[in-house]
Backbone as JSON Lines, residues from 0, in Angstrom:
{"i":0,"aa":"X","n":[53.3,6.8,-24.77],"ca":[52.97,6.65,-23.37],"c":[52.21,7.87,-22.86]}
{"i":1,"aa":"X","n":[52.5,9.3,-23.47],"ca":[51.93,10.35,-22.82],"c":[50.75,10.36,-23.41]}
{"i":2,"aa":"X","n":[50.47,10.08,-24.85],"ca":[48.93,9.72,-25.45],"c":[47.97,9.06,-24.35]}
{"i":3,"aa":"X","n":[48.33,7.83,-24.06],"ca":[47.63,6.56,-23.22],"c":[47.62,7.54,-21.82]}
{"i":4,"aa":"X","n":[48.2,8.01,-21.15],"ca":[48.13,8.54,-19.77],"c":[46.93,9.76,-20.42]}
{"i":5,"aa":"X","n":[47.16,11.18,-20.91],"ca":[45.81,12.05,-21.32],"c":[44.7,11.12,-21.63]}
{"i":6,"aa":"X","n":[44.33,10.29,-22.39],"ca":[43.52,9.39,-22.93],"c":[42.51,8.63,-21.71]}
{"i":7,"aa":"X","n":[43.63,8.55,-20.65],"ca":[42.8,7.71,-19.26],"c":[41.97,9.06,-18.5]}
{"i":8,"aa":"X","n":[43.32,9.93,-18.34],"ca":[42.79,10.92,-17.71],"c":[41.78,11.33,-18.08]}
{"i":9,"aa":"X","n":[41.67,11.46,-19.33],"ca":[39.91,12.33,-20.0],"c":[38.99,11.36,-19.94]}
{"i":10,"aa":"X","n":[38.95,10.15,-19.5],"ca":[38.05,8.76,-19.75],"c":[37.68,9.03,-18.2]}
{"i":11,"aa":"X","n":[38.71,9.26,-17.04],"ca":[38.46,9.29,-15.81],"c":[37.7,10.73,-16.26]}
{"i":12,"aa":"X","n":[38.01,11.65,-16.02],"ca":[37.12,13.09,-15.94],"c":[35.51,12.29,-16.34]}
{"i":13,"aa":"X","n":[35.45,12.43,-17.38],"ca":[33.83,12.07,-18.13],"c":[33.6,11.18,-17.75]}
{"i":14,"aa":"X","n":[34.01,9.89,-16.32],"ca":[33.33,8.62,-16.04],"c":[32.61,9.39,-14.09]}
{"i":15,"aa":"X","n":[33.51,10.49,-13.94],"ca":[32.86,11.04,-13.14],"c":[31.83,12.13,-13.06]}
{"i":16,"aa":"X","n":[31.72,12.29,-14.62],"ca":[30.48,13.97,-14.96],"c":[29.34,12.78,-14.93]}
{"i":17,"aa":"X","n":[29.29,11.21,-15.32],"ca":[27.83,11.15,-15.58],"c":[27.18,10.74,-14.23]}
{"i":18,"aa":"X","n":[26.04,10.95,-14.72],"ca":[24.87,11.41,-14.03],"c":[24.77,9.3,-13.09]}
{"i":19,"aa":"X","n":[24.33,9.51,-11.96],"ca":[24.17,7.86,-11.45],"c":[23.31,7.46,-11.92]}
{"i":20,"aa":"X","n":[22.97,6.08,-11.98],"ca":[22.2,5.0,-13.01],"c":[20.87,5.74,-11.31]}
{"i":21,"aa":"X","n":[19.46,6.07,-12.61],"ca":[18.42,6.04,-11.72],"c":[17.98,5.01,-10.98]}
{"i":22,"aa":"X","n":[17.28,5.25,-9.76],"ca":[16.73,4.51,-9.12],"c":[15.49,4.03,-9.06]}
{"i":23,"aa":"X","n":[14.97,2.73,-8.92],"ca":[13.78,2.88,-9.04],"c":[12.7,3.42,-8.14]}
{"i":24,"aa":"X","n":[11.18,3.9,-8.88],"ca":[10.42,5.01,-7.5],"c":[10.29,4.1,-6.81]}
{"i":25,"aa":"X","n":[9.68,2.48,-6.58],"ca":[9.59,1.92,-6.13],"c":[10.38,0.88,-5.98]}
{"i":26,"aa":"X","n":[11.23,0.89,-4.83],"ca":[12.46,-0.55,-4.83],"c":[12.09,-1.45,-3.94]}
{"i":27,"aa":"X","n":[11.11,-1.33,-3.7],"ca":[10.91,-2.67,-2.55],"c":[9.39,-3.74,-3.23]}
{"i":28,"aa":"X","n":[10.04,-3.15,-4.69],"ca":[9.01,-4.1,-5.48],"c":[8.73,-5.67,-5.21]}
{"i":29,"aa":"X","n":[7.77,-6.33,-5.0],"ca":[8.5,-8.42,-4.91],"c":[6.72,-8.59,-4.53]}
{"i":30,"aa":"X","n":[6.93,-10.24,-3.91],"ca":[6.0,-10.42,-3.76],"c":[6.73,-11.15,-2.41]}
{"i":31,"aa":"X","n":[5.89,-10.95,-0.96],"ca":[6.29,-10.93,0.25],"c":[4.91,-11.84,0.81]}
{"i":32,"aa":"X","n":[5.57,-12.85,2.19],"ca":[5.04,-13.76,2.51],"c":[4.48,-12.96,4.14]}
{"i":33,"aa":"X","n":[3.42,-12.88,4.12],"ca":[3.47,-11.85,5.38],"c":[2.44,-12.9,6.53]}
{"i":34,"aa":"X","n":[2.77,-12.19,7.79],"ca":[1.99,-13.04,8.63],"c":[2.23,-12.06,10.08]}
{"i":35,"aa":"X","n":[1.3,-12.47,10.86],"ca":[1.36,-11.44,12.19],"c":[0.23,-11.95,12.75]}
{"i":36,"aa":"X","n":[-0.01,-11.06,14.51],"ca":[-1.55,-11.14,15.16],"c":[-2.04,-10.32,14.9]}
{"i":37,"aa":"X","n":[-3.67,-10.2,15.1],"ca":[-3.68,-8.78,15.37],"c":[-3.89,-8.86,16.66]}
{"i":38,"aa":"X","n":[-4.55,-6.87,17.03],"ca":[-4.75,-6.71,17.86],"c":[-5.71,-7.88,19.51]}
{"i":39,"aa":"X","n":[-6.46,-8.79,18.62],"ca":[-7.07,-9.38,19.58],"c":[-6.77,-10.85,20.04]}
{"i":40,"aa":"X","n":[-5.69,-10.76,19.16],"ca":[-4.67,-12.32,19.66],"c":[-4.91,-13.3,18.44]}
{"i":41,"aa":"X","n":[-5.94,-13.22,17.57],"ca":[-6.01,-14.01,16.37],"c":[-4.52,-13.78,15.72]}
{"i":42,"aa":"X","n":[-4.77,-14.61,14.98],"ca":[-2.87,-14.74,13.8],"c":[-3.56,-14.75,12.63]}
{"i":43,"aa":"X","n":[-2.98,-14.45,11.36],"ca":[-3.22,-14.31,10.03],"c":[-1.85,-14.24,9.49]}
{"i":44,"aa":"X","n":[-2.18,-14.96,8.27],"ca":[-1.19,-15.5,7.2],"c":[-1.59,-14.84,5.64]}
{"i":45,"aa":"X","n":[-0.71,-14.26,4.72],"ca":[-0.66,-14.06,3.42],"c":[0.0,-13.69,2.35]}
{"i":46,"aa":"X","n":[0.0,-12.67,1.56],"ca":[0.67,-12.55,0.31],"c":[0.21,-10.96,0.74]}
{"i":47,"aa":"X","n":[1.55,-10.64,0.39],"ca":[1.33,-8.83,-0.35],"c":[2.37,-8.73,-1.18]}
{"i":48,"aa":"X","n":[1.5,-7.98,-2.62],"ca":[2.69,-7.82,-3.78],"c":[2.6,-6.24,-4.09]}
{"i":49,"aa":"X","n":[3.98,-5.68,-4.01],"ca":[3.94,-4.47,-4.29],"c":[4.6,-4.23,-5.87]}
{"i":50,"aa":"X","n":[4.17,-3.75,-6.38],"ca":[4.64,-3.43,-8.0],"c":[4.87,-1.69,-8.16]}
{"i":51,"aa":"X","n":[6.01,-1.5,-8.96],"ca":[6.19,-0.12,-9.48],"c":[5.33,0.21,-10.1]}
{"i":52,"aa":"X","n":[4.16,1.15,-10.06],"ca":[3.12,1.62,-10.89],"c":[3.53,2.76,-11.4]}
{"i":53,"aa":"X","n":[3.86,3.72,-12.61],"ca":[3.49,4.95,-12.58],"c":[4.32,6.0,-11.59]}
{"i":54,"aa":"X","n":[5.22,5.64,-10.89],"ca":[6.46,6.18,-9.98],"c":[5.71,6.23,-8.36]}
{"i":55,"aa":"X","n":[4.88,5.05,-8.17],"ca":[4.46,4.69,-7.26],"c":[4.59,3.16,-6.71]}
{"i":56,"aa":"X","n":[4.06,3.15,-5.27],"ca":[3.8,1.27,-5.08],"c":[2.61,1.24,-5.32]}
{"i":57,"aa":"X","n":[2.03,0.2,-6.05],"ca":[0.99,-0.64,-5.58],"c":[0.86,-1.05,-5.12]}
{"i":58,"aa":"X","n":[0.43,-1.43,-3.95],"ca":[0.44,-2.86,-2.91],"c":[-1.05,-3.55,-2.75]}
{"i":59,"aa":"X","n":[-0.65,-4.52,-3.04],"ca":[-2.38,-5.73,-2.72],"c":[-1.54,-6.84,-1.75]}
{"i":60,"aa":"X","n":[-2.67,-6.75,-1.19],"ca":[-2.57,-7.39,-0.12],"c":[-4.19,-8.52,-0.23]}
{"i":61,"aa":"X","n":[-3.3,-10.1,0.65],"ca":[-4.05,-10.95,0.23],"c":[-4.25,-11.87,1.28]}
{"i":62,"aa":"X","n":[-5.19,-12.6,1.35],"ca":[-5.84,-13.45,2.83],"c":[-5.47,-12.08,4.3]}
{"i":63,"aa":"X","n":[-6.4,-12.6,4.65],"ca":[-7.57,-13.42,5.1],"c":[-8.66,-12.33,4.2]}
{"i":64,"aa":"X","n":[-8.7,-10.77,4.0],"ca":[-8.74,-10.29,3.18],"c":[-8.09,-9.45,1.73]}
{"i":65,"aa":"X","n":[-9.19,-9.03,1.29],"ca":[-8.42,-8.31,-0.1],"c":[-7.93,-6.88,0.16]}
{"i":66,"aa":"X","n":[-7.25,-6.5,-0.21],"ca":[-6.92,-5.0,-0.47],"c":[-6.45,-4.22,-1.05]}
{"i":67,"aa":"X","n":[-6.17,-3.36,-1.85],"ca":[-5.05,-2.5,-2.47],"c":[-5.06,-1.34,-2.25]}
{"i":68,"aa":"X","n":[-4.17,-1.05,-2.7],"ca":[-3.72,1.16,-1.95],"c":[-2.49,1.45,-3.26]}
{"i":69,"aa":"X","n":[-2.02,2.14,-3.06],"ca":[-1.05,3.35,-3.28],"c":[-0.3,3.72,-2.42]}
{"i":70,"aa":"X","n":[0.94,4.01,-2.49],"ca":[1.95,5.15,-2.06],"c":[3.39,5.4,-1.84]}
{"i":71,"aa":"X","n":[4.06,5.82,-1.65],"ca":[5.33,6.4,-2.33],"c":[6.69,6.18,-1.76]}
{"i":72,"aa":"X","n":[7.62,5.87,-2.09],"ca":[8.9,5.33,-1.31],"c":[9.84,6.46,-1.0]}
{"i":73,"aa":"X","n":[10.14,6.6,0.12],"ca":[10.81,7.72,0.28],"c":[11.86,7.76,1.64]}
{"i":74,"aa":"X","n":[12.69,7.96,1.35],"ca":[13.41,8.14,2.84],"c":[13.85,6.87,3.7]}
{"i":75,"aa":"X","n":[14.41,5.57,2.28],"ca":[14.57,4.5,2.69],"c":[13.73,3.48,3.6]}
């Protein structure tokens, strides 16, 4: 019984030294249904897909035009 009790205890110690499962740079990876006005009262409808690149987002963005960029997730 005193084997099995040290045995947990040292399993607990070393389940709290490791390190947390990383996160990804980019977590708001997907592909998103987007839509809004703009500024002059028109409405627009489309697609933007952001992908983990390289410890970045990609984001393209799609209808009514094209686009893509870069940049970085941070601070939730």
């Amino acid at each position: 019984m005193i084997r099995f009790v040290v045995i947990a205890a040292a399993a607990i110690v070393l389940a709290d030294a490791a390190p947390p499962p990383a996160q990804p740079a980019c977590p708001v990876a997907g592909k998103y249904r987007v839509a809004g006005t703009n500024t002059g009262g028109t409405t627009y409808e489309g697609t933007a897909t952001i992908e983990d690149r390289d410890g970045e987002c990609l984001i393209r963005w799609s209808q009514p035009s094209e686009a893509e960029g870069t940049g970085t997730y941070a601070n939730g």
